[in-house]
Amino acid sequence: MANNGIQQANMGSTPTLVSVTENSALLELKGVTDPSESTDTVIRPFDPAAHDLDANFRLTKYSDFLKTNTWKLPRESVDKLTQGLQRYIPSSMDPNNPCTESPVGVNATVTEVRCDDLIFWLVQATETFYASVDDPYIQGKISCADLLGNLYSLGITGIDSILILMNIASSLSEKERDVVVPFIFRGFQDAAVDAGTTVKGGDLNLNPWLSIGGVATAFCSMSGVVDPGNAVQGDVLVLTKPLGTAIAITLYQWLHDPEKWNRLKSIIPEDDAKKAYNRAVDSMMRLNKTAAMLMHKYNAHGATSVGRYGLLGSAQDLAKRQKGNVSFVIHNLPVIAKLAAVSRVMQNQWRLTQGYSPEISGGLLICLPREQAAAYLKEIDKQESYQAWIIGMVDKGERTARIIDKPRIIEVPAKEKEGELW
Amino acid sequence: MANNGIQQANMGSTPTLVSVTENSALLELKGVTDPSESTDTVIRPFDPAAHDLDANFRLTKYSDFLKTNTWKLPRESVDKLTQGLQRYIPSSMDPNNPCTESPVGVNATVTEVRCDDLIFWLVQATETFYASVDDPYIQGKISCADLLGNLYSLGITGIDSILILMNIASSLSEKERDVVVPFIFRGFQDAAVDAGTTVKGGDLNLNPWLSIGGVATAFCSMSGVVDPGNAVQGDVLVLTKPLGTAIAITLYQWLHDPEKWNRLKSIIPEDDAKKAYNRAVDSMMRLNKTAAMLMHKYNAHGATSVGRYGLLGSAQDLAKRQKGNVSFVIHNLPVIAKLAAVSRVMQNQWRLTQGYSPEISGGLLICLPREQAAAYLKEIDKQESYQAWIIGMVDKGERTARIIDKPRIIEVPAKEKEGELW
């Protein structure tokens, strides 16, 4: 197979995506025989025509229903419908813990297992996502990273098992399916390998909608888990990824729609929209693994991953889990450059600065002892070359969270990376 | 709340469903505080009007797409699409095991975890099902039992964790959703409790289609698992549930469709169709737990659960996993009474006697040493009051399975049970 203009991707722990010439049209997907070595070369950007698909083929079309906002039940409905479900509280949990809603974590479940006289925990998370980007390989990576965020937010760094759960849109032709699905699997698998595990299996179904999700399981000692409920007054709130991913991916889709783009181009230059998209993709693919590891070193008092309910929703979830009489106050919002302005112009569409804009594979929101925060920020930057930010503090209160009226926007520019991601 | 005509259900390990008068219209769903005691009274049969729904509301309508057979990819497609997925083989497996397709089990995955110097296995299964019956509570039980069959087929009797994965049909009105979904959860949960665990959590999404599934996890020692690949020539094949569930539930749906029923009523009297349906529901709700437990006592050489690919497909899956040069030959087919005749008349619709008719929450197909089989049959009858059958044998061969041209049909009558299930 030809190798025009393709540099070998180093697919080690921090994959470097290759840069490609405009006309490179070959795909190589090599099977991996040893999970610790991935020598795949995956051509970016994904070009449907290069795989003999229609040039207008777009993966995100199979998530068009997202616009109608009908794919997720409102939180209250979920609570109402699931109230019949017994929530199991392992005996190893503090019986005085007022937080009986979920024994550990905001989006994870815990099961006690015994091994001789020792108690271990099976911590599991399951979540389903829809196509945010048109590149199936990248989408696979994003979905896996997003799923794992639920365990990383507990300070869990060793993932033992991942199962992939995929709904394949029945409106995909067989040819389209045969192209995109293996790419999605490969992206999902590569993220799993980065996380130190592999995809063991899963379930694959046809469905009107395309979705990619999974179940992640960690077998760990109790000390491997950072209880999310130990924030104390005086702690600070740290966020490890910038906000704005939903806006960035939507703008990117509008780039392809002349009518929509006309409306927007006075607000954000095309080039800035593209940069924001690149930044968002890079951020969404990134694992929260290092962030989780450092939670132990810097004595984190709890964390959650920021997700589809936005920064505010995630902060509120975490606040509800606190054992102490605390509340969270957010003052600063690190936002992918230029997107805060877009959100302001769009008014009620995103409400980013009020904390409602959904995040896809968001960062960790962590409660850290004040005196540890600077060292945490310094070390995450040193290890990963990514910045984190102190965005607020823990005050006395009734387990609520709020963003101040006029939060300070920290504009987070695109990282300079070799190659374009799209 | 009134209690007209309702006998308290004993919801212990073998739930007895209550009998109801025609006009009883009350529902009581009490929350369970202690998973070991379930004191719910659930009214059977499910009457939509009793919950202020339209009298014609039918859960199975949300699985109408089943008729078009478009909800599952063909096996070959799944294999083709997933070939990029690395299958992980734990080092504790026999390196000379020729069966590297899946380390353990036909539909389960295994992950090694270490605890001190001991090796344990996380065995997991995930599957999704569509509504086979109109009673949401029963459907919940069936889906959970079906899921667990994947672990029971490995002789695993201790289930540690279940997560529920549910797609709620977006075409359900909010009112319909608020009625049926809690019932589905309750049924699913009650099955989990019977299995010795509870539903820890899960994922709930809106979707055009209704589906109920989950992920079951068992943490076990290697000795707790019966390797599916140890059949030897001379073993016999035992089946623990009768066949015909897909036919039974379809006939039941046709009972409500005058046009379809006209075509069929010369082949099977309405009363027989109802009895077959009752038998099928009872069978589908039944856990394969005792069957699994006895696999250890009687030195089973491997097993699989019979499912959507029918007896033949399941037998072939199991045959492919054998380490030895063996093949399976099936001579006898225990079939819910009268359904073999229906299948013959319908010719290519079901092909039950050729082994193609899908089974929902089917029994275990077990390879047993010849000298152990009779004792196995005797004990499962003694413990559960259910019959099992020797249906064939293990011969020399190339890891294939077949049903002889004219298998002997064993007509399995409805069990006499208090009350009607529908």
mmCIF file of C-alpha atoms in Angstrom, chain B residues 43-302:
data_model
loop_
_atom_site.group_PDB
_atom_site.id
_atom_site.type_symbol
_atom_site.label_atom_id
_atom_site.label_comp_id
_atom_site.label_asym_id
_atom_site.label_seq_id
_atom_site.Cartn_x
_atom_site.Cartn_y
_atom_site.Cartn_z
ATOM 1 C CA ILE B 43 -50.985 -7.554 39.997
ATOM 2 C CA ARG B 44 -51.192 -9.958 37.095
ATOM 3 C CA PRO B 45 -52.154 -9.807 34.347
ATOM 4 C CA PHE B 46 -51.068 -6.350 33.338
ATOM 5 C CA ASP B 47 -54.152 -4.402 32.425
ATOM 6 C CA PRO B 48 -53.423 -1.092 30.716
ATOM 7 C CA ALA B 49 -56.846 0.288 31.533
ATOM 8 C CA ALA B 50 -56.201 -0.308 35.214
ATOM 9 C CA HIS B 51 -53.417 2.251 34.919
ATOM 10 C CA ASP B 52 -55.471 4.708 32.960
ATOM 11 C CA LEU B 53 -53.831 3.786 29.697
ATOM 12 C CA ASP B 54 -55.606 3.006 26.489
ATOM 13 C CA ALA B 55 -57.081 -0.475 26.621
ATOM 14 C CA ASN B 56 -55.259 -1.326 23.403
ATOM 15 C CA PHE B 57 -51.860 -0.357 24.738
ATOM 16 C CA ARG B 58 -49.418 -3.148 24.025
ATOM 17 C CA LEU B 59 -45.786 -3.158 24.974
ATOM 18 C CA THR B 60 -44.838 -5.481 22.135
ATOM 19 C CA LYS B 61 -45.942 -2.920 19.570
ATOM 20 C CA TYR B 62 -42.693 -1.137 20.438
ATOM 21 C CA SER B 63 -40.860 -4.165 19.135
ATOM 22 C CA ASP B 64 -42.841 -4.392 15.910
ATOM 23 C CA PHE B 65 -39.634 -3.960 13.981
ATOM 24 C CA LEU B 66 -38.819 -7.506 15.025
ATOM 25 C CA LYS B 67 -41.028 -8.649 12.220
ATOM 26 C CA THR B 68 -38.744 -7.049 9.716
ATOM 27 C CA ASN B 69 -35.835 -8.916 11.244
ATOM 28 C CA THR B 70 -33.694 -5.840 10.997
ATOM 29 C CA TRP B 71 -32.690 -5.502 14.580
ATOM 30 C CA LYS B 72 -29.808 -7.883 14.653
ATOM 31 C CA LEU B 73 -26.849 -8.002 12.350
ATOM 32 C CA PRO B 74 -26.139 -11.366 10.781
ATOM 33 C CA ARG B 75 -23.400 -13.274 12.614
ATOM 34 C CA GLU B 76 -21.018 -12.915 9.689
ATOM 35 C CA SER B 77 -21.432 -9.152 9.703
ATOM 36 C CA VAL B 78 -20.697 -8.954 13.401
ATOM 37 C CA ASP B 79 -17.572 -11.037 12.937
ATOM 38 C CA LYS B 80 -16.429 -8.932 10.022
ATOM 39 C CA LEU B 81 -17.012 -5.630 11.782
ATOM 40 C CA THR B 82 -15.379 -6.636 15.007
ATOM 41 C CA GLN B 83 -12.281 -8.260 13.615
ATOM 42 C CA GLY B 84 -10.309 -5.162 14.453
ATOM 43 C CA LEU B 85 -11.085 -5.636 18.119
ATOM 44 C CA GLN B 86 -8.293 -7.274 19.992
ATOM 45 C CA ARG B 87 -9.517 -10.228 21.970
ATOM 46 C CA TYR B 88 -7.663 -10.452 25.205
ATOM 47 C CA ILE B 89 -6.528 -13.852 26.380
ATOM 48 C CA PRO B 90 -5.603 -13.928 30.053
ATOM 49 C CA SER B 91 -2.313 -15.623 30.793
ATOM 50 C CA SER B 92 -4.080 -18.009 33.131
ATOM 51 C CA MET B 93 -5.771 -19.653 30.191
ATOM 52 C CA ASP B 94 -4.227 -22.726 28.652
ATOM 53 C CA PRO B 95 -1.832 -21.340 26.040
ATOM 54 C CA ASN B 96 -2.447 -24.417 23.994
ATOM 55 C CA ASN B 97 -6.156 -23.807 23.920
ATOM 56 C CA PRO B 98 -7.043 -23.770 20.259
ATOM 57 C CA CYS B 99 -10.095 -21.723 21.041
ATOM 58 C CA THR B 100 -8.716 -18.227 21.073
ATOM 59 C CA GLU B 101 -11.852 -16.634 19.718
ATOM 60 C CA SER B 102 -13.199 -16.002 23.166
ATOM 61 C CA PRO B 103 -11.302 -17.099 26.223
ATOM 62 C CA VAL B 104 -14.284 -18.298 28.123
ATOM 63 C CA GLY B 105 -17.824 -18.914 27.195
ATOM 64 C CA VAL B 106 -19.788 -18.318 24.121
ATOM 65 C CA ASN B 107 -21.242 -14.968 25.076
ATOM 66 C CA ALA B 108 -19.173 -13.896 28.021
ATOM 67 C CA THR B 109 -15.816 -12.218 28.454
ATOM 68 C CA VAL B 110 -13.221 -12.854 31.097
ATOM 69 C CA THR B 111 -10.721 -10.528 32.726
ATOM 70 C CA GLU B 112 -8.006 -11.645 35.082
ATOM 71 C CA VAL B 113 -7.632 -9.699 38.274
ATOM 72 C CA ARG B 114 -5.073 -10.355 40.901
ATOM 73 C CA CYS B 115 -5.609 -10.310 44.597
ATOM 74 C CA ASP B 116 -2.395 -10.923 46.509
ATOM 75 C CA ASP B 117 -0.996 -13.947 44.737
ATOM 76 C CA LEU B 118 -4.332 -15.302 43.719
ATOM 77 C CA ILE B 119 -5.848 -15.006 40.306
ATOM 78 C CA PHE B 120 -9.542 -14.316 40.021
ATOM 79 C CA TRP B 121 -11.768 -13.807 37.053
ATOM 80 C CA LEU B 122 -14.204 -11.070 36.258
ATOM 81 C CA VAL B 123 -16.671 -12.743 33.958
ATOM 82 C CA GLN B 124 -19.080 -10.430 32.201
ATOM 83 C CA ALA B 125 -21.940 -10.700 29.780
ATOM 84 C CA THR B 126 -23.972 -8.022 28.084
ATOM 85 C CA GLU B 127 -27.043 -8.408 25.946
ATOM 86 C CA THR B 128 -30.056 -6.420 24.799
ATOM 87 C CA PHE B 129 -33.567 -7.682 24.301
ATOM 88 C CA TYR B 130 -36.801 -6.417 22.854
ATOM 89 C CA ALA B 131 -40.274 -6.709 24.259
ATOM 90 C CA SER B 132 -41.564 -10.244 23.748
ATOM 91 C CA VAL B 133 -44.572 -9.950 26.009
ATOM 92 C CA ASP B 134 -47.023 -7.182 26.764
ATOM 93 C CA ASP B 135 -46.667 -7.388 30.503
ATOM 94 C CA PRO B 136 -43.888 -4.992 31.485
ATOM 95 C CA TYR B 137 -43.145 -6.651 34.817
ATOM 96 C CA ILE B 138 -42.838 -10.060 33.218
ATOM 97 C CA GLN B 139 -40.785 -8.582 30.418
ATOM 98 C CA GLY B 140 -38.373 -7.173 32.967
ATOM 99 C CA LYS B 141 -37.966 -10.583 34.577
ATOM 100 C CA ILE B 142 -37.482 -12.299 31.244
ATOM 101 C CA SER B 143 -34.808 -9.842 30.114
ATOM 102 C CA CYS B 144 -32.803 -10.247 33.293
ATOM 103 C CA ALA B 145 -33.091 -14.046 33.220
ATOM 104 C CA ASP B 146 -32.028 -14.046 29.582
ATOM 105 C CA LEU B 147 -28.997 -11.898 30.331
ATOM 106 C CA LEU B 148 -27.918 -14.065 33.248
ATOM 107 C CA GLY B 149 -28.131 -17.204 31.131
ATOM 108 C CA ASN B 150 -24.825 -16.171 29.598
ATOM 109 C CA LEU B 151 -23.108 -16.517 32.957
ATOM 110 C CA TYR B 152 -25.082 -19.510 34.175
ATOM 111 C CA SER B 153 -23.954 -21.375 31.079
ATOM 112 C CA LEU B 154 -20.427 -21.180 32.519
ATOM 113 C CA GLY B 155 -21.589 -22.806 35.727
ATOM 114 C CA ILE B 156 -21.296 -19.461 37.458
ATOM 115 C CA THR B 157 -23.861 -19.255 40.212
ATOM 116 C CA GLY B 158 -22.797 -16.146 42.094
ATOM 117 C CA ILE B 159 -23.678 -12.982 40.214
ATOM 118 C CA ASP B 160 -22.052 -9.939 41.787
ATOM 119 C CA SER B 161 -23.387 -7.006 39.845
ATOM 120 C CA ILE B 162 -26.057 -6.211 37.327
ATOM 121 C CA LEU B 163 -26.440 -2.951 35.453
ATOM 122 C CA ILE B 164 -29.644 -2.356 33.514
ATOM 123 C CA LEU B 165 -29.450 -0.866 30.033
ATOM 124 C CA MET B 166 -32.719 0.437 28.777
ATOM 125 C CA ASN B 167 -33.926 2.228 25.697
ATOM 126 C CA ILE B 168 -37.305 3.786 26.288
ATOM 127 C CA ALA B 169 -39.356 4.132 23.139
ATOM 128 C CA SER B 170 -39.712 7.837 22.444
ATOM 129 C CA SER B 171 -43.149 7.215 21.015
ATOM 130 C CA LEU B 172 -44.402 6.231 24.438
ATOM 131 C CA SER B 173 -46.385 9.044 25.974
ATOM 132 C CA GLU B 174 -45.121 10.341 29.276
ATOM 133 C CA LYS B 175 -48.040 8.660 30.980
ATOM 134 C CA GLU B 176 -47.361 5.308 29.330
ATOM 135 C CA ARG B 177 -43.711 5.613 30.189
ATOM 136 C CA ASP B 178 -44.480 6.392 33.816
ATOM 137 C CA VAL B 179 -46.561 3.236 34.047
ATOM 138 C CA VAL B 180 -44.554 0.641 32.172
ATOM 139 C CA VAL B 181 -40.962 1.605 32.910
ATOM 140 C CA PRO B 182 -41.144 1.189 36.692
ATOM 141 C CA PHE B 183 -42.772 -2.201 36.111
ATOM 142 C CA ILE B 184 -40.000 -3.262 33.793
ATOM 143 C CA PHE B 185 -37.437 -2.154 36.361
ATOM 144 C CA ARG B 186 -39.216 -3.986 39.100
ATOM 145 C CA GLY B 187 -39.366 -7.205 37.127
ATOM 146 C CA PHE B 188 -35.716 -6.902 36.189
ATOM 147 C CA GLN B 189 -34.796 -6.170 39.791
ATOM 148 C CA ASP B 190 -36.836 -9.063 41.182
ATOM 149 C CA ALA B 191 -35.015 -11.432 38.876
ATOM 150 C CA ALA B 192 -31.729 -9.945 40.059
ATOM 151 C CA VAL B 193 -32.723 -10.555 43.664
ATOM 152 C CA ASP B 194 -33.621 -14.151 42.826
ATOM 153 C CA ALA B 195 -30.151 -14.446 41.364
ATOM 154 C CA GLY B 196 -28.671 -13.276 44.658
ATOM 155 C CA THR B 197 -27.738 -9.748 43.666
ATOM 156 C CA THR B 198 -29.421 -6.464 42.832
ATOM 157 C CA VAL B 199 -29.401 -3.923 40.033
ATOM 158 C CA LYS B 200 -26.621 -1.504 40.965
ATOM 159 C CA GLY B 201 -27.353 1.063 38.326
ATOM 160 C CA GLY B 202 -27.356 1.352 34.594
ATOM 161 C CA ASP B 203 -28.155 3.583 31.684
ATOM 162 C CA LEU B 204 -31.491 4.895 30.509
ATOM 163 C CA ASN B 205 -32.002 6.540 27.128
ATOM 164 C CA LEU B 206 -34.770 7.537 24.831
ATOM 165 C CA ASN B 207 -34.764 5.738 21.508
ATOM 166 C CA PRO B 208 -37.203 4.985 18.714
ATOM 167 C CA TRP B 209 -37.222 1.380 19.915
ATOM 168 C CA LEU B 210 -37.889 -0.148 23.268
ATOM 169 C CA SER B 211 -35.184 -2.455 24.541
ATOM 170 C CA ILE B 212 -34.193 -3.899 27.874
ATOM 171 C CA GLY B 213 -30.838 -5.375 28.564
ATOM 172 C CA GLY B 214 -27.940 -5.190 30.876
ATOM 173 C CA VAL B 215 -24.467 -6.149 31.942
ATOM 174 C CA ALA B 216 -23.941 -8.916 34.449
ATOM 175 C CA THR B 217 -20.632 -9.324 36.251
ATOM 176 C CA ALA B 218 -19.363 -12.187 38.339
ATOM 177 C CA PHE B 219 -16.190 -12.133 40.360
ATOM 178 C CA CYS B 220 -15.118 -15.727 40.749
ATOM 179 C CA SER B 221 -12.290 -18.121 41.152
ATOM 180 C CA MET B 222 -11.242 -20.150 38.178
ATOM 181 C CA SER B 223 -12.724 -23.226 39.771
ATOM 182 C CA GLY B 224 -16.108 -21.540 39.816
ATOM 183 C CA VAL B 225 -16.223 -21.598 36.045
ATOM 184 C CA VAL B 226 -17.023 -24.650 33.967
ATOM 185 C CA ASP B 227 -14.926 -24.413 30.846
ATOM 186 C CA PRO B 228 -17.294 -24.801 27.893
ATOM 187 C CA GLY B 229 -14.784 -26.671 25.793
ATOM 188 C CA ASN B 230 -14.226 -30.039 27.442
ATOM 189 C CA ALA B 231 -16.795 -32.260 25.748
ATOM 190 C CA VAL B 232 -15.576 -35.744 24.906
ATOM 191 C CA GLN B 233 -16.939 -38.393 22.638
ATOM 192 C CA GLY B 234 -19.575 -40.330 24.481
ATOM 193 C CA ASP B 235 -20.926 -37.402 26.459
ATOM 194 C CA VAL B 236 -24.616 -36.694 26.193
ATOM 195 C CA LEU B 237 -26.360 -33.409 25.493
ATOM 196 C CA VAL B 238 -28.912 -32.265 28.026
ATOM 197 C CA LEU B 239 -31.389 -29.407 27.546
ATOM 198 C CA THR B 240 -33.009 -27.811 30.582
ATOM 199 C CA LYS B 241 -35.952 -25.910 29.042
ATOM 200 C CA PRO B 242 -38.373 -26.821 26.247
ATOM 201 C CA LEU B 243 -38.209 -25.130 22.857
ATOM 202 C CA GLY B 244 -40.773 -22.985 21.093
ATOM 203 C CA THR B 245 -40.802 -19.694 23.007
ATOM 204 C CA ALA B 246 -40.733 -17.481 19.916
ATOM 205 C CA ILE B 247 -43.629 -19.385 18.407
ATOM 206 C CA ALA B 248 -45.609 -19.220 21.631
ATOM 207 C CA ILE B 249 -45.293 -15.476 21.996
ATOM 208 C CA THR B 250 -46.097 -14.855 18.355
ATOM 209 C CA LEU B 251 -49.241 -16.983 18.552
ATOM 210 C CA TYR B 252 -50.262 -15.027 21.607
ATOM 211 C CA GLN B 253 -49.941 -11.779 19.696
ATOM 212 C CA TRP B 254 -51.961 -13.269 16.829
ATOM 213 C CA LEU B 255 -54.722 -14.091 19.258
ATOM 214 C CA HIS B 256 -55.415 -10.375 19.266
ATOM 215 C CA ASP B 257 -55.392 -10.050 15.499
ATOM 216 C CA PRO B 258 -58.544 -11.595 14.019
ATOM 217 C CA GLU B 259 -57.118 -11.871 10.529
ATOM 218 C CA LYS B 260 -54.038 -13.746 11.633
ATOM 219 C CA TRP B 261 -55.953 -15.877 14.066
ATOM 220 C CA ASN B 262 -58.355 -17.027 11.389
ATOM 221 C CA ARG B 263 -55.474 -18.478 9.459
ATOM 222 C CA LEU B 264 -54.151 -20.326 12.418
ATOM 223 C CA LYS B 265 -57.098 -21.618 14.354
ATOM 224 C CA SER B 266 -57.428 -24.785 12.360
ATOM 225 C CA ILE B 267 -53.919 -25.692 13.383
ATOM 226 C CA ILE B 268 -54.044 -24.977 17.081
ATOM 227 C CA PRO B 269 -57.068 -24.389 19.303
ATOM 228 C CA GLU B 270 -57.084 -21.067 21.114
ATOM 229 C CA ASP B 271 -56.893 -22.780 24.459
ATOM 230 C CA ASP B 272 -53.750 -24.662 23.469
ATOM 231 C CA ALA B 273 -52.186 -21.460 22.227
ATOM 232 C CA LYS B 274 -52.874 -19.832 25.576
ATOM 233 C CA LYS B 275 -51.436 -22.782 27.460
ATOM 234 C CA ALA B 276 -48.354 -22.728 25.292
ATOM 235 C CA TYR B 277 -47.938 -19.045 26.013
ATOM 236 C CA ASN B 278 -48.231 -19.596 29.742
ATOM 237 C CA ARG B 279 -45.664 -22.351 29.540
ATOM 238 C CA ALA B 280 -43.343 -20.149 27.537
ATOM 239 C CA VAL B 281 -43.620 -17.217 29.932
ATOM 240 C CA ASP B 282 -42.961 -19.441 32.905
ATOM 241 C CA SER B 283 -39.962 -20.887 31.123
ATOM 242 C CA MET B 284 -38.574 -17.527 30.034
ATOM 243 C CA MET B 285 -38.767 -16.100 33.522
ATOM 244 C CA ARG B 286 -37.029 -19.060 35.075
ATOM 245 C CA LEU B 287 -33.387 -18.574 35.994
ATOM 246 C CA ASN B 288 -30.858 -21.151 34.844
ATOM 247 C CA LYS B 289 -29.301 -20.915 38.281
ATOM 248 C CA THR B 290 -30.027 -24.425 39.534
ATOM 249 C CA ALA B 291 -29.053 -25.837 36.171
ATOM 250 C CA ALA B 292 -25.734 -24.034 36.567
ATOM 251 C CA MET B 293 -25.196 -25.202 40.121
ATOM 252 C CA LEU B 294 -25.703 -28.817 39.166
ATOM 253 C CA MET B 295 -23.183 -28.535 36.350
ATOM 254 C CA HIS B 296 -20.475 -28.661 38.986
ATOM 255 C CA LYS B 297 -21.951 -31.532 40.915
ATOM 256 C CA TYR B 298 -22.341 -33.669 37.803
ATOM 257 C CA ASN B 299 -19.044 -32.744 36.220
ATOM 258 C CA ALA B 300 -20.373 -30.991 33.156
ATOM 259 C CA HIS B 301 -17.944 -30.694 30.262
ATOM 260 C CA GLY B 302 -19.337 -27.456 28.917
#
